[in-house]
Short mmCIF file of C-alpha atoms and ligand atoms in Angstrom, two decimals:
data_model
loop_
_atom_site.label_atom_id
_atom_site.label_comp_id
_atom_site.label_asym_id
_atom_site.label_seq_id
_atom_site.Cartn_x
_atom_site.Cartn_y
_atom_site.Cartn_z
CA MET A 1 145.08 -177.43 218.76
CA THR A 2 147.66 -178.00 221.49
CA ALA A 3 146.42 -180.57 223.93
CA LEU A 4 145.23 -179.31 227.33
CA SER A 5 147.68 -180.26 230.12
CA ALA A 6 146.77 -182.91 232.64
CA GLU A 7 144.97 -180.46 234.78
CA GLY A 8 143.02 -179.17 231.76
CA GLN A 9 145.10 -175.98 231.57
CA PRO A 10 147.15 -174.63 228.64
CA PRO A 11 150.64 -176.16 228.57
CA LEU A 12 153.35 -173.80 229.86
CA ASP A 13 154.89 -173.55 226.45
CA CYS A 14 151.58 -173.11 224.56
CA ALA A 15 152.46 -172.03 220.95
CA LEU A 16 148.91 -171.42 219.62
CA CYS A 17 149.31 -167.56 219.31
CA ASP A 18 152.71 -166.53 217.51
CA ARG A 19 152.61 -163.11 218.84
CA LEU A 20 151.94 -164.12 222.49
CA ALA A 21 154.52 -166.90 222.42
CA ALA A 22 157.12 -164.48 220.90
CA PHE A 23 156.26 -161.94 223.66
CA ARG A 24 156.58 -164.65 226.38
CA ASN A 25 160.04 -165.66 225.07
CA ASP A 26 161.13 -162.00 225.11
CA ASN A 27 159.94 -161.59 228.63
CA ARG A 28 161.68 -164.83 229.71
CA ASN A 29 165.07 -163.24 228.60
CA LYS A 30 164.23 -159.74 229.98
CA PHE A 31 162.65 -161.00 233.38
CA PRO A 32 163.92 -164.48 234.08
CA GLU A 33 162.63 -164.38 237.60
CA PHE A 34 159.00 -163.93 236.35
CA TYR A 35 156.53 -166.87 235.89
CA ASN A 36 156.26 -165.94 232.12
CA SER A 37 153.83 -168.79 231.17
CA PRO A 38 150.03 -169.11 230.60
CA VAL A 39 148.42 -168.31 233.98
CA HIS A 40 146.31 -171.18 235.20
CA SER A 41 143.00 -170.80 236.93
CA PHE A 42 142.76 -170.31 240.74
CA GLY A 43 140.26 -171.90 242.99
CA ASP A 44 138.29 -175.16 243.31
CA ASP A 45 136.54 -176.54 240.19
CA GLN A 46 133.66 -177.46 242.44
CA ALA A 47 132.84 -173.77 242.87
CA ARG A 48 129.62 -172.26 241.87
CA LEU A 49 131.06 -168.91 240.80
CA LEU A 50 133.59 -168.37 237.86
CA ILE A 51 135.14 -164.97 237.52
CA VAL A 52 136.51 -164.34 234.09
CA GLY A 53 139.09 -161.53 233.63
CA LEU A 54 140.93 -160.36 230.49
CA ALA A 55 144.45 -161.45 230.56
CA PRO A 56 147.47 -161.41 232.94
CA GLY A 57 149.27 -158.13 233.50
CA LEU A 58 153.07 -158.15 232.60
CA ARG A 59 154.26 -157.34 236.13
CA GLY A 60 151.27 -158.76 237.85
CA ALA A 61 149.88 -162.29 237.07
CA ASN A 62 152.55 -162.94 234.45
CA ARG A 63 155.15 -162.37 237.13
CA THR A 64 153.52 -164.29 240.03
CA GLY A 65 151.58 -166.89 238.13
CA ARG A 66 148.26 -166.53 239.90
CA PRO A 67 145.30 -164.50 238.21
CA PHE A 68 145.20 -160.90 239.20
CA THR A 69 147.91 -161.36 241.79
CA GLY A 70 150.38 -158.45 241.71
CA ASP A 71 148.09 -156.58 239.27
CA TYR A 72 146.42 -153.36 240.35
CA ALA A 73 143.11 -155.02 239.49
CA GLY A 74 143.80 -157.57 242.24
CA ASP A 75 143.91 -154.86 244.86
CA LEU A 76 140.11 -154.26 244.42
CA LEU A 77 139.10 -157.79 243.38
CA TYR A 78 140.53 -159.90 246.19
CA PRO A 79 139.48 -157.76 249.18
CA THR A 80 136.10 -157.53 247.71
CA LEU A 81 135.91 -161.32 247.51
CA VAL A 82 137.00 -161.60 251.05
CA GLU A 83 134.36 -159.08 252.17
CA PHE A 84 131.50 -160.94 250.31
CA GLY A 85 132.62 -164.32 251.58
CA PHE A 86 134.17 -165.61 248.34
CA ALA A 87 137.64 -165.78 249.77
CA ASP A 88 139.30 -166.34 253.12
CA GLY A 89 142.49 -164.74 254.36
CA THR A 90 144.36 -161.58 253.54
CA TYR A 91 145.35 -160.75 249.98
CA GLY A 92 149.17 -160.02 249.93
CA ALA A 93 149.80 -159.66 246.11
CA ASP A 94 151.70 -162.89 246.29
CA PRO A 95 150.64 -166.46 245.48
CA ASP A 96 152.14 -167.51 248.90
CA ASP A 97 149.89 -165.11 250.85
CA GLY A 98 147.70 -167.95 252.03
CA LEU A 99 144.56 -166.52 250.50
CA THR A 100 142.07 -169.16 249.46
CA LEU A 101 138.87 -168.80 247.37
CA ARG A 102 135.55 -170.10 248.74
CA ASP A 103 132.94 -171.35 246.17
CA CYS A 104 134.70 -169.30 243.54
CA ARG A 105 137.30 -169.86 240.80
CA ILE A 106 139.10 -167.18 238.73
CA THR A 107 140.30 -167.44 235.24
CA ASN A 108 141.07 -165.22 232.20
CA ALA A 109 139.68 -164.94 228.71
CA VAL A 110 143.34 -165.01 227.50
CA ARG A 111 145.93 -167.00 229.52
CA CYS A 112 149.05 -165.25 228.32
CA VAL A 113 150.19 -161.72 228.90
CA PRO A 114 149.58 -159.60 225.70
CA PRO A 115 151.73 -156.70 224.61
CA GLU A 116 150.15 -153.54 226.04
CA ASN A 117 147.47 -155.48 227.72
CA LYS A 118 145.59 -155.78 224.45
CA PRO A 119 144.84 -159.30 223.01
CA THR A 120 143.78 -159.35 219.45
CA GLY A 121 140.48 -160.92 218.39
CA PRO A 122 142.22 -164.00 216.96
CA GLU A 123 144.10 -164.53 220.18
CA ILE A 124 140.92 -164.33 222.20
CA ASN A 125 139.27 -166.85 219.82
CA THR A 126 142.31 -169.02 219.92
CA CYS A 127 142.24 -169.18 223.74
CA ARG A 128 138.60 -169.84 223.96
CA PRO A 129 138.80 -173.65 224.00
CA PHE A 130 140.59 -173.24 227.49
CA LEU A 131 137.72 -171.21 228.78
CA ALA A 132 135.25 -173.82 227.43
CA ALA A 133 137.29 -176.56 229.19
CA GLU A 134 137.16 -174.51 232.36
CA ILE A 135 133.42 -174.24 232.24
CA GLU A 136 132.96 -177.79 231.36
CA ALA A 137 135.09 -178.87 234.27
CA MET A 138 132.97 -177.06 236.81
CA PRO A 139 129.94 -179.30 237.39
CA ARG A 140 128.16 -176.86 239.92
CA ILE A 141 128.76 -173.66 237.98
CA THR A 142 125.85 -171.39 238.54
CA ALA A 143 127.13 -167.87 238.05
CA ILE A 144 129.78 -166.25 235.95
CA LEU A 145 131.13 -162.71 236.53
CA GLY A 146 132.61 -161.35 233.37
CA LEU A 147 135.03 -158.54 234.04
CA GLY A 148 134.64 -156.18 231.04
CA LEU A 149 133.26 -156.46 227.62
CA ILE A 150 135.92 -158.84 226.27
CA ALA A 151 135.34 -161.42 229.12
CA HIS A 152 131.54 -161.01 228.67
CA ASN A 153 131.89 -161.74 224.91
CA ALA A 154 134.23 -164.64 225.38
CA VAL A 155 131.81 -166.24 227.82
CA LEU A 156 128.95 -165.79 225.42
CA ALA A 157 130.94 -167.19 222.47
CA THR A 158 132.13 -170.15 224.70
CA MET A 159 128.45 -170.93 225.61
CA GLY A 160 127.16 -170.74 222.12
CA GLU A 161 125.09 -167.61 222.77
CA LYS A 162 124.53 -164.64 220.47
CA ARG A 163 126.09 -161.43 221.35
CA SER A 164 123.08 -159.51 220.17
CA ALA A 165 120.91 -161.23 222.75
CA TYR A 166 122.97 -160.11 225.78
CA LYS A 167 124.27 -156.59 225.73
CA PHE A 168 127.19 -155.89 228.06
CA VAL A 169 125.88 -153.44 230.63
CA HIS A 170 127.80 -152.79 233.96
CA GLY A 171 125.57 -154.34 236.75
CA ALA A 172 123.33 -156.51 234.27
CA ARG A 173 122.59 -160.07 234.85
CA HIS A 174 121.80 -162.39 232.07
CA THR A 175 120.27 -165.86 232.26
CA LEU A 176 121.95 -167.95 229.52
CA ALA A 177 120.28 -170.83 227.82
CA SER A 178 122.38 -173.29 229.86
CA GLY A 179 120.74 -171.98 233.01
CA VAL A 180 124.06 -170.13 234.13
CA THR A 181 123.66 -166.56 235.05
CA LEU A 182 126.23 -164.12 233.63
CA PHE A 183 126.81 -161.02 235.71
CA ASP A 184 128.52 -157.99 234.16
CA SER A 185 130.90 -155.65 235.61
CA TYR A 186 133.35 -153.04 234.28
CA HIS A 187 136.83 -154.49 234.61
CA CYS A 188 138.54 -153.42 237.91
CA SER A 189 141.56 -152.20 236.03
CA ARG A 190 143.74 -149.32 237.05
CA TYR A 191 142.27 -147.24 234.20
CA ASN A 192 138.58 -147.80 235.14
CA VAL A 193 139.24 -147.30 238.81
CA ASN A 194 141.31 -144.07 238.36
CA THR A 195 138.85 -142.56 235.96
CA ARG A 196 135.96 -143.63 238.31
CA ARG A 197 134.20 -145.52 235.55
CA LEU A 198 134.27 -148.21 238.28
CA THR A 199 134.13 -147.25 241.92
CA THR A 200 134.62 -149.52 244.91
CA GLU A 201 130.97 -149.09 245.70
CA MET A 202 129.86 -150.01 242.16
CA PHE A 203 132.09 -153.12 242.30
CA HIS A 204 130.71 -154.08 245.75
CA ASP A 205 127.17 -153.77 244.45
CA VAL A 206 127.87 -156.27 241.70
CA VAL A 207 129.72 -158.82 243.84
CA GLY A 208 127.05 -158.24 246.56
CA SER A 209 124.30 -159.12 244.05
CA ILE A 210 126.09 -162.28 243.32
CA ARG A 211 126.40 -163.11 246.94
CA SER A 212 122.57 -162.65 247.26
CA PHE A 213 122.01 -164.81 244.16
CA LEU A 214 124.36 -167.60 245.59
CA ALA A 215 123.34 -168.02 249.07
CA PRO A 216 126.31 -169.26 251.02
CA ASP A 217 126.98 -172.91 250.37
CA GLY A 218 126.56 -175.61 252.93
N1 URA B 1 145.28 -159.62 235.95
C1 URA B 1 144.65 -160.84 235.46
O1 URA B 1 144.98 -161.95 235.72
N2 URA B 1 143.54 -160.57 234.66
C2 URA B 1 143.08 -159.52 234.40
O2 URA B 1 142.13 -159.33 233.74
C3 URA B 1 143.84 -158.28 234.82
C4 URA B 1 144.94 -158.53 235.57
#
């Protein structure tokens, strides 16, 4: 596979997925002002909490270069992290908004924007070594929040766990063999929020339960 970059992240011209690399090239032509590269993780690798999303949105993280930034999903995610002490500052939908994460890091199961927000199974599998490197690079990792079924399954596969042993259920928590606890939430996507599959209260309940599980550090 393509070597990890010096920071353990996919290279900006990662060519592992033909379809995603072609989409990226089209987007570089169409939207030259966008970031248009694999979106690197955000936050300190000494954090205890890793949040795993699905993939960058075309006009969100793929434009700004920071996970969930400029995406509808970020409008619920980031203020919730501030509310529960996992972030400081005010989310401004811009990587220069000064927001910082506290004891928390955010990544995606797939680092490149997929057409129609839908990565294929092979693309998710191909991107998995980057998620594995992410988890390995976090020596204090204690909890993972999987946003949606794809993130949940990507985490299980990365950690060598059987899907059948850990069913995705919104609000569930699973203690994995490694000792890391996986928390499940429906993804905070526009669709899930607008259809009320996921309400602000439901999302706060999950992040609040992680807050109770991870007593504030230091
Ligand atoms: N933006 C991201 O970076 N990840 C998601 O899962 C959704 C939007």
